[in-house]
PDB file of C-alpha atoms in Angstrom:
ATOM      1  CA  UNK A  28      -0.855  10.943 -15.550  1.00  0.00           C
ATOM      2  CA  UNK A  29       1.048  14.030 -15.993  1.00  0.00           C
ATOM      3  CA  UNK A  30       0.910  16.403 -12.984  1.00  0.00           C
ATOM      4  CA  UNK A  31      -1.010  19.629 -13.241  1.00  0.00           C
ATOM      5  CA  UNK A  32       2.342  21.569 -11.710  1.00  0.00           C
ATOM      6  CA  UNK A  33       4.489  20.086 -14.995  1.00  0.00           C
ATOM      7  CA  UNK A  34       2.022  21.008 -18.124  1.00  0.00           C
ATOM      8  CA  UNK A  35       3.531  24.552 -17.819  1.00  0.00           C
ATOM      9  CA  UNK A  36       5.698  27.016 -15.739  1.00  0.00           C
ATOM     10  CA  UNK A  37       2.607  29.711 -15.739  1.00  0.00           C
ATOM     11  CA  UNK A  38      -0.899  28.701 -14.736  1.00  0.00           C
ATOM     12  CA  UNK A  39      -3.211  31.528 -16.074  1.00  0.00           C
ATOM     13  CA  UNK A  40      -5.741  32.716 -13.374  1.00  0.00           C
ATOM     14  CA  UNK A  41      -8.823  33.499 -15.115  1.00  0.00           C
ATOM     15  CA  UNK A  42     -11.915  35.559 -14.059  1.00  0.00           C
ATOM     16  CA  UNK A  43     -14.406  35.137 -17.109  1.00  0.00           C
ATOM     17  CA  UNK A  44     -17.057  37.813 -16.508  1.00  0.00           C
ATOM     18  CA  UNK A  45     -18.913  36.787 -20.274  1.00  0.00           C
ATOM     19  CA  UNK A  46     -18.978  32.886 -21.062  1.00  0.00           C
ATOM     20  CA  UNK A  47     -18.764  33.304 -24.948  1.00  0.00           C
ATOM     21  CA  UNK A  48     -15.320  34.822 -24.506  1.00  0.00           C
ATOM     22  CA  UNK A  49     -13.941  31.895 -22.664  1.00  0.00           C
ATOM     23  CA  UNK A  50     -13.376  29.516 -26.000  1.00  0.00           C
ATOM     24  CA  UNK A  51     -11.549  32.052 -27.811  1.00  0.00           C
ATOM     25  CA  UNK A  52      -9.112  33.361 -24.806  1.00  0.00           C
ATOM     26  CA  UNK A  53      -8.403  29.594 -24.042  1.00  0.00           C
ATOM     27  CA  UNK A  54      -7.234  29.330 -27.435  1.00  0.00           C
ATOM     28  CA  UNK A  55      -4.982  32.086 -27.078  1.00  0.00           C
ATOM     29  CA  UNK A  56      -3.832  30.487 -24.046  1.00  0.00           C
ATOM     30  CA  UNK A  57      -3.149  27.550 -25.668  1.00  0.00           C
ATOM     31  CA  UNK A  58      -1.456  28.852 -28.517  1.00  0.00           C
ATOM     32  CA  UNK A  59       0.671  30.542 -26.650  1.00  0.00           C
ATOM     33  CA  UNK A  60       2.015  27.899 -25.086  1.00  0.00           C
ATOM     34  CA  UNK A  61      -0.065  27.868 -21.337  1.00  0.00           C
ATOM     35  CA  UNK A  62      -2.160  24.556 -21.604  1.00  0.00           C
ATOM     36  CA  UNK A  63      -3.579  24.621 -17.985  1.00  0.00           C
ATOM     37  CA  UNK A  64      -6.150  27.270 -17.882  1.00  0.00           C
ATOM     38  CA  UNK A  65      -7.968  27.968 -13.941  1.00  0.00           C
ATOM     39  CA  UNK A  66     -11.492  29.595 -14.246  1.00  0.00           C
ATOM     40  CA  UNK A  67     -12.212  30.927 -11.110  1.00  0.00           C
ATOM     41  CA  UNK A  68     -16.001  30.366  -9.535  1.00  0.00           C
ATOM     42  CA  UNK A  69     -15.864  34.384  -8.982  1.00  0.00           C
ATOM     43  CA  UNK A  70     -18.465  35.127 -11.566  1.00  0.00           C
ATOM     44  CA  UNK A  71     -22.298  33.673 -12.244  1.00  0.00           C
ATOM     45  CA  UNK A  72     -21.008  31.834 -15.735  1.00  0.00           C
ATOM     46  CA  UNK A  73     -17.445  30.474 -14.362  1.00  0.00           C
ATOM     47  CA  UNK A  74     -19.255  26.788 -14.931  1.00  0.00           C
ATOM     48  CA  UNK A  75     -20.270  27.494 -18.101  1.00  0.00           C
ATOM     49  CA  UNK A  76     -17.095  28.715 -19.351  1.00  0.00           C
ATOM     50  CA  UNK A  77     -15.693  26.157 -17.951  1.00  0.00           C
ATOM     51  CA  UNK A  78     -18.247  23.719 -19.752  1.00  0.00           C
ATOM     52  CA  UNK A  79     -17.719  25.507 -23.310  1.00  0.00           C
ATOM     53  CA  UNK A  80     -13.763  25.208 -22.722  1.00  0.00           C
ATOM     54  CA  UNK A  81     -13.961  21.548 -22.114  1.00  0.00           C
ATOM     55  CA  UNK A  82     -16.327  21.054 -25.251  1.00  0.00           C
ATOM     56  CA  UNK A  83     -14.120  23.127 -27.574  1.00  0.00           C
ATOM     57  CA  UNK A  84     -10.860  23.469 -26.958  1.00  0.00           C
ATOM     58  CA  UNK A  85      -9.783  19.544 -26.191  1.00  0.00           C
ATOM     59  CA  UNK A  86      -5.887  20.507 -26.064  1.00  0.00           C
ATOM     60  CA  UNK A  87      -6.529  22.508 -22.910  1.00  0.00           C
ATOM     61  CA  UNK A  88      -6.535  21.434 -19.279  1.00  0.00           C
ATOM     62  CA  UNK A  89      -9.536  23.459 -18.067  1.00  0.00           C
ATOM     63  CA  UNK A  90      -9.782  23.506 -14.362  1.00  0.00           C
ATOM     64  CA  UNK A  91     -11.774  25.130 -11.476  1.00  0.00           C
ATOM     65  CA  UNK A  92     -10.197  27.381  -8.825  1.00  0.00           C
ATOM     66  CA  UNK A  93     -11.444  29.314  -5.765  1.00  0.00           C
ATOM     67  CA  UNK A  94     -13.317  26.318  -5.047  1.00  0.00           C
ATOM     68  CA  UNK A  95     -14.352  26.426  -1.297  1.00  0.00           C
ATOM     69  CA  UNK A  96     -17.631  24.123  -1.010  1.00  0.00           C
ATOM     70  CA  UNK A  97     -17.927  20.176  -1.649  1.00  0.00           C
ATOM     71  CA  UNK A  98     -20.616  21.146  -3.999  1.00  0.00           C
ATOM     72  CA  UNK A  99     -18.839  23.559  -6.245  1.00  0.00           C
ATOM     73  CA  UNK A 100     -16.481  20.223  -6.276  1.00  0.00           C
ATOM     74  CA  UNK A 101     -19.064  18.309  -8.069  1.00  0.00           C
ATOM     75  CA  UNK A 102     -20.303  20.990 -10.555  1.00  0.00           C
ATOM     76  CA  UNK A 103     -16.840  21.941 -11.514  1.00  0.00           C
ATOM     77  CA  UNK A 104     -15.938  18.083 -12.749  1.00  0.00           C
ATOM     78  CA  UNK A 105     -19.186  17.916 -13.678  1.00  0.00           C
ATOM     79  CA  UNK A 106     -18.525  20.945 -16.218  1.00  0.00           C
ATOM     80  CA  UNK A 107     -15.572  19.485 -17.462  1.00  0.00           C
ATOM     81  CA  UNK A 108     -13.487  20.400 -14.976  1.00  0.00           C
ATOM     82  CA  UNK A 109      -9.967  18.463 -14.973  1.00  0.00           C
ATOM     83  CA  UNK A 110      -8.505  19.899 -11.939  1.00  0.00           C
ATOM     84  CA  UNK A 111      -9.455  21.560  -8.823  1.00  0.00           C
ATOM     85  CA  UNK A 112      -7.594  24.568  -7.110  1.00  0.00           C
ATOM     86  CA  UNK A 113      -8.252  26.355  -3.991  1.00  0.00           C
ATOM     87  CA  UNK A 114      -7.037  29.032  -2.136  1.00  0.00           C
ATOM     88  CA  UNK A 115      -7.301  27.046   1.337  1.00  0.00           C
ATOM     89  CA  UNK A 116      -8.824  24.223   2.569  1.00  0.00           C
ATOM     90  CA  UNK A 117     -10.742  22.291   5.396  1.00  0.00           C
ATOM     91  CA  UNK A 118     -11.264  18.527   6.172  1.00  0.00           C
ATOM     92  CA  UNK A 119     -14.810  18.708   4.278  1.00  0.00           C
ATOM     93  CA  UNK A 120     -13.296  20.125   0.811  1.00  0.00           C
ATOM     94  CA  UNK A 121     -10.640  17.872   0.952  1.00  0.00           C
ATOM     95  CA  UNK A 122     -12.128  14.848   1.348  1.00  0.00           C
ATOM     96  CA  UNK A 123     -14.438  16.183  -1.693  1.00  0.00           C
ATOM     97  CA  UNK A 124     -11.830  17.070  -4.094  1.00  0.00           C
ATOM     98  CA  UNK A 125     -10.019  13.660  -2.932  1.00  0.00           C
ATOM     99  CA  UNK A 126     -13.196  11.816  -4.010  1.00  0.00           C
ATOM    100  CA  UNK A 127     -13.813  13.455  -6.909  1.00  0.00           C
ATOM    101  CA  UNK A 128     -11.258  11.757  -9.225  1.00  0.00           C
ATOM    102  CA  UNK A 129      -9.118  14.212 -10.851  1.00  0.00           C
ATOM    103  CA  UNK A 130      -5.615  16.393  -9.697  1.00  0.00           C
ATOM    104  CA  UNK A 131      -6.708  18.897  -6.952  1.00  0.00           C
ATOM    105  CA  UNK A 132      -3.893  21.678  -5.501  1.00  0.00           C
ATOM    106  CA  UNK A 133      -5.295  23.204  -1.732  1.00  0.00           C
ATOM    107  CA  UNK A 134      -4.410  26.287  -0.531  1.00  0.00           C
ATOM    108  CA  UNK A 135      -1.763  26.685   2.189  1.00  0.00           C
ATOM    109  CA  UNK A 136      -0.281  29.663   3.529  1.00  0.00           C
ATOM    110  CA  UNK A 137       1.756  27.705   6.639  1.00  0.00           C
ATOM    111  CA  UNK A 138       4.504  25.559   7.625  1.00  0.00           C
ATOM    112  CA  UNK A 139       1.356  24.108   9.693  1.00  0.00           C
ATOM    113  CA  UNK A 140      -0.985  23.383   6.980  1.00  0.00           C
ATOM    114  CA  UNK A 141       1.787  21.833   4.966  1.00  0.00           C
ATOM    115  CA  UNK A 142       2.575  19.486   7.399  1.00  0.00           C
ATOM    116  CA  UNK A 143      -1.005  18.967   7.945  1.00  0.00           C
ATOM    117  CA  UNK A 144      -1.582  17.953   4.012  1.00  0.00           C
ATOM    118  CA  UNK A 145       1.461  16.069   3.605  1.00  0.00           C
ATOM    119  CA  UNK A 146       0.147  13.537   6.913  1.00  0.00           C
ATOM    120  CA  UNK A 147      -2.737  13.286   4.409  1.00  0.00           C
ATOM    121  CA  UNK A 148      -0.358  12.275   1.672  1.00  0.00           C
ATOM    122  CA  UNK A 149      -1.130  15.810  -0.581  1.00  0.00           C
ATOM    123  CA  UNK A 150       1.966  17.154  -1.685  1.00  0.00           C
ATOM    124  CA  UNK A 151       1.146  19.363  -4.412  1.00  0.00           C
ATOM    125  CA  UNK A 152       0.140  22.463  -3.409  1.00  0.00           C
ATOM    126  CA  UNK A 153      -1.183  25.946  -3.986  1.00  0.00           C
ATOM    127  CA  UNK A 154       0.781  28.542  -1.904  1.00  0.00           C
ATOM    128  CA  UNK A 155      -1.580  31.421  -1.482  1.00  0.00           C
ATOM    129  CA  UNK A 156      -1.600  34.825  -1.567  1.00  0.00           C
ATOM    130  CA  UNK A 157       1.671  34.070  -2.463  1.00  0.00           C
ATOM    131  CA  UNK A 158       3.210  37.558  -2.089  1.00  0.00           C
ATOM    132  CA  UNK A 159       1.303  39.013   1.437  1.00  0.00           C
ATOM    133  CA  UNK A 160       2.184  35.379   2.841  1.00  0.00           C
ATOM    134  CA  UNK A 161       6.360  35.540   2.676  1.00  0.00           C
ATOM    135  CA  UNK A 162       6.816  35.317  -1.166  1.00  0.00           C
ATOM    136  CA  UNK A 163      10.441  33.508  -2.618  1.00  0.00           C
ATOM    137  CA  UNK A 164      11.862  34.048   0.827  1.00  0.00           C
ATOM    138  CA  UNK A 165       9.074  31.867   2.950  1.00  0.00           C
ATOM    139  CA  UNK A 166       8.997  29.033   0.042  1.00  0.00           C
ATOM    140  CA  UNK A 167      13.162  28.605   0.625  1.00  0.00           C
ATOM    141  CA  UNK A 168      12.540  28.392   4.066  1.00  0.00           C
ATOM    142  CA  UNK A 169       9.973  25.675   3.642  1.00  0.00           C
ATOM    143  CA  UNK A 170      12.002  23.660   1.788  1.00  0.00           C
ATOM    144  CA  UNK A 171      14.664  22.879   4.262  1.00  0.00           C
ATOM    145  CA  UNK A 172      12.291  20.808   6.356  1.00  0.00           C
ATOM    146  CA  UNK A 173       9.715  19.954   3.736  1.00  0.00           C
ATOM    147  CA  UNK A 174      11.198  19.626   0.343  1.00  0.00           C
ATOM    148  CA  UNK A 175       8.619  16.938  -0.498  1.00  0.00           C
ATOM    149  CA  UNK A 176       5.980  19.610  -0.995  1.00  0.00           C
ATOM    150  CA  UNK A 177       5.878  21.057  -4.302  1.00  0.00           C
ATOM    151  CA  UNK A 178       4.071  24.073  -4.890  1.00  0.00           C
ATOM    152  CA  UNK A 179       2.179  26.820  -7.622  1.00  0.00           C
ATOM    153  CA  UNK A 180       2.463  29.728  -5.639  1.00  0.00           C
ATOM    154  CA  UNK A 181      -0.268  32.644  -6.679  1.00  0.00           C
ATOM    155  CA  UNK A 182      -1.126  35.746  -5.832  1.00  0.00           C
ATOM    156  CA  UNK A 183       0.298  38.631  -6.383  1.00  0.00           C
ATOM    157  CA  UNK A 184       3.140  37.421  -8.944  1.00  0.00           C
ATOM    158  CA  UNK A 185       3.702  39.027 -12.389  1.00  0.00           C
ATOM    159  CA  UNK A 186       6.309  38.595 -15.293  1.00  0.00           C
ATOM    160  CA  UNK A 187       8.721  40.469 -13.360  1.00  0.00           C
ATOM    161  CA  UNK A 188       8.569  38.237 -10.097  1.00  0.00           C
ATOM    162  CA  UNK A 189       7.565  35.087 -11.728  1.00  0.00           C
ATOM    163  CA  UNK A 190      11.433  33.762 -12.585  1.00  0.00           C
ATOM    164  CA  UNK A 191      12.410  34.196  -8.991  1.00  0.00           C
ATOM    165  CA  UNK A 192       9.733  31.802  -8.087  1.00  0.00           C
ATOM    166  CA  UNK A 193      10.040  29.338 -10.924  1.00  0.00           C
ATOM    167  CA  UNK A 194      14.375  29.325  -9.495  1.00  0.00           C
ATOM    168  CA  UNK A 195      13.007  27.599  -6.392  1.00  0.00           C
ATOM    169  CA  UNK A 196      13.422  23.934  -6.004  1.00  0.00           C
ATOM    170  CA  UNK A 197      10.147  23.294  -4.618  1.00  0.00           C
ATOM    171  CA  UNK A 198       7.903  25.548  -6.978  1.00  0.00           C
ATOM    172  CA  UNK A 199       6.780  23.542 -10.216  1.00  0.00           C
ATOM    173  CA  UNK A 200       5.183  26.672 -11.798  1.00  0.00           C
ATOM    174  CA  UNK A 201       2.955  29.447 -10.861  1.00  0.00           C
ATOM    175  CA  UNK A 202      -0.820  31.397 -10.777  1.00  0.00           C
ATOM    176  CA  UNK A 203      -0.981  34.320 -12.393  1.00  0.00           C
ATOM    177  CA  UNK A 204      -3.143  36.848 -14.512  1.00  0.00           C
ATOM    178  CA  UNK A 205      -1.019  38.921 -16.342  1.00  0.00           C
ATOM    179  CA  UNK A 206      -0.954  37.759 -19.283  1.00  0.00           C
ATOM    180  CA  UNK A 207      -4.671  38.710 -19.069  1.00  0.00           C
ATOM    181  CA  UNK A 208      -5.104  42.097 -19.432  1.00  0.00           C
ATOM    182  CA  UNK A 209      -8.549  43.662 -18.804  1.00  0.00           C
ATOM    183  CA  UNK A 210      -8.528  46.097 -21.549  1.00  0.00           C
ATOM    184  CA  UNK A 211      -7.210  43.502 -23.722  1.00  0.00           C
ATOM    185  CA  UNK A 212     -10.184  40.534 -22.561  1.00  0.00           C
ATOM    186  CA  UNK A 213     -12.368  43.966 -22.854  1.00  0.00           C
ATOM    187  CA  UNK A 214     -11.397  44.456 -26.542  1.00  0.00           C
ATOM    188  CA  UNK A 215     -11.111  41.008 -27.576  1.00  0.00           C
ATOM    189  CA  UNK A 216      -7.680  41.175 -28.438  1.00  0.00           C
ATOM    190  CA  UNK A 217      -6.763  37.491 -28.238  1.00  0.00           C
ATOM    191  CA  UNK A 218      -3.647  37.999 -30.680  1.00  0.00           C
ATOM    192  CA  UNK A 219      -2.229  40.511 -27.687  1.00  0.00           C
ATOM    193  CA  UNK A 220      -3.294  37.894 -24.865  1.00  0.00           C
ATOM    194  CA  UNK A 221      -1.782  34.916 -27.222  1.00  0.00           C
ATOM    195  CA  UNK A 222       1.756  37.178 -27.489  1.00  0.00           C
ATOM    196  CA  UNK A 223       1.827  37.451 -23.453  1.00  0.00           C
ATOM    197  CA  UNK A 224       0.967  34.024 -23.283  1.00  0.00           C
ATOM    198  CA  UNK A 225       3.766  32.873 -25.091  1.00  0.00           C
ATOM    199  CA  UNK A 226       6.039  35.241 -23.036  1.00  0.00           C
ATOM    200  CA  UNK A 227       5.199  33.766 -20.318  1.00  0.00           C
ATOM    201  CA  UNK A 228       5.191  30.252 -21.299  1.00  0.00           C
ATOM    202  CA  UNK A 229       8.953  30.954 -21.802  1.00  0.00           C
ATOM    203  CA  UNK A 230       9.605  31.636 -18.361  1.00  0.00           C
ATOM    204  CA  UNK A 231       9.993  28.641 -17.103  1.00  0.00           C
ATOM    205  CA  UNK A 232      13.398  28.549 -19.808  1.00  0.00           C
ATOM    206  CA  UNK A 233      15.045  31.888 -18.469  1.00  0.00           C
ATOM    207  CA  UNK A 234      14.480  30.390 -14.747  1.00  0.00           C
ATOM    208  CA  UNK A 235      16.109  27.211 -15.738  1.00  0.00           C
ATOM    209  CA  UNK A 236      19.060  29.516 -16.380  1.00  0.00           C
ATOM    210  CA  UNK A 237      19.475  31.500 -13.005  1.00  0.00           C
TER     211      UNK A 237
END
């Protein structure tokens, strides 16, 4: 099964505040090249988007992120969730997202918590909030002594920043929301969030060339 980290080099980060917009901004998504879409369990109908993305949109890989509670583990497959994300972890969630059969990424912020999940035998991993915890700099330093840990760093990154991550050796892609912008999802202009889309989609090419 292909990794979550390798579907694309940009992981859109998306808060859906109105379910019935979340089938037609996963399409632009999709056609812009970003396949992995994370709906974030910040807002009362994040499982139902999540449910009408999985229905309707099959070429996506709809997941769940800012999952914190074994339970919101079981809705979000449940939904149609096909990956889990969150932005830490604890023995509890782990062992739920372990169980629940499909790709999970935990939060870490620390060399410690690393090393914690890789005894555990994770080593794909969200680094979060990617910016306020060292940004580019703390991920090179990690890899010296850990380069078995991959990582989607998020939080805080934006087209700008994005290439400098996607340069590292141990970052497979990254978590972002920029290509989401609120007056845009406000207006419905999915041919404006399909064009950023496909910008960033092609960042993971002009990184490849640093």
């Amino acid at each position: 099964m292909t990794s979550v980290l390798d579907l694309a080099p940009v992981v859109p980060v998306v808060v859906v505040d109105d379910p019935s917009d979340a089938v037609p901004l996963a399409r632009a998504l999709v056609a812009g090249g970003l396949r992995a879409i994370e709906v974030t369990l910040r807002t009362p109908g994040a499982l139902d988007a999540i449910r009408a993305v999985a229905d309707a949109v099959p070429e996506a890989v709809v997941g769940a992120g800012t999952v914190l509670t074994p339970e919101q583990v079981t809705r979000s497959v449940e939904a149609g969730a096909r990956f889990l994300v969150s932005p830490g972890w604890t023995d509890s969630l782990l062992d739920a997202m372990r169980a629940s059969g499909v790709p999970y990424l935990p939060g870490v912020s620390t060399a410690s918590e690393v090393l914690a999940l890789l005894e555990r035998g994770v080593r794909e991993l969200k680094f979060f909030p990617a910016e306020a915890a060292g940004g580019t700099a703390y991920l090179k330093s990690l890899y010296g002594p850990l380069p078995q840990a991959r990582f989607c760093p998020t939080g805080g990154i934006g087209p700008g920043s994005a290439p400098d991550y996607l340069a590292l050796p141990n970052v497979a892609c990254v978590g972002g929301s920029w290509m989401l912008p609120a007056d845009a999802v406000a207006a419905r202009d999915w041919a404006r969030v399909e064009a950023l889309a496909r910008e960033a989609a092609g960042l993971g090419r002009s990184a490849a060339q640093v």
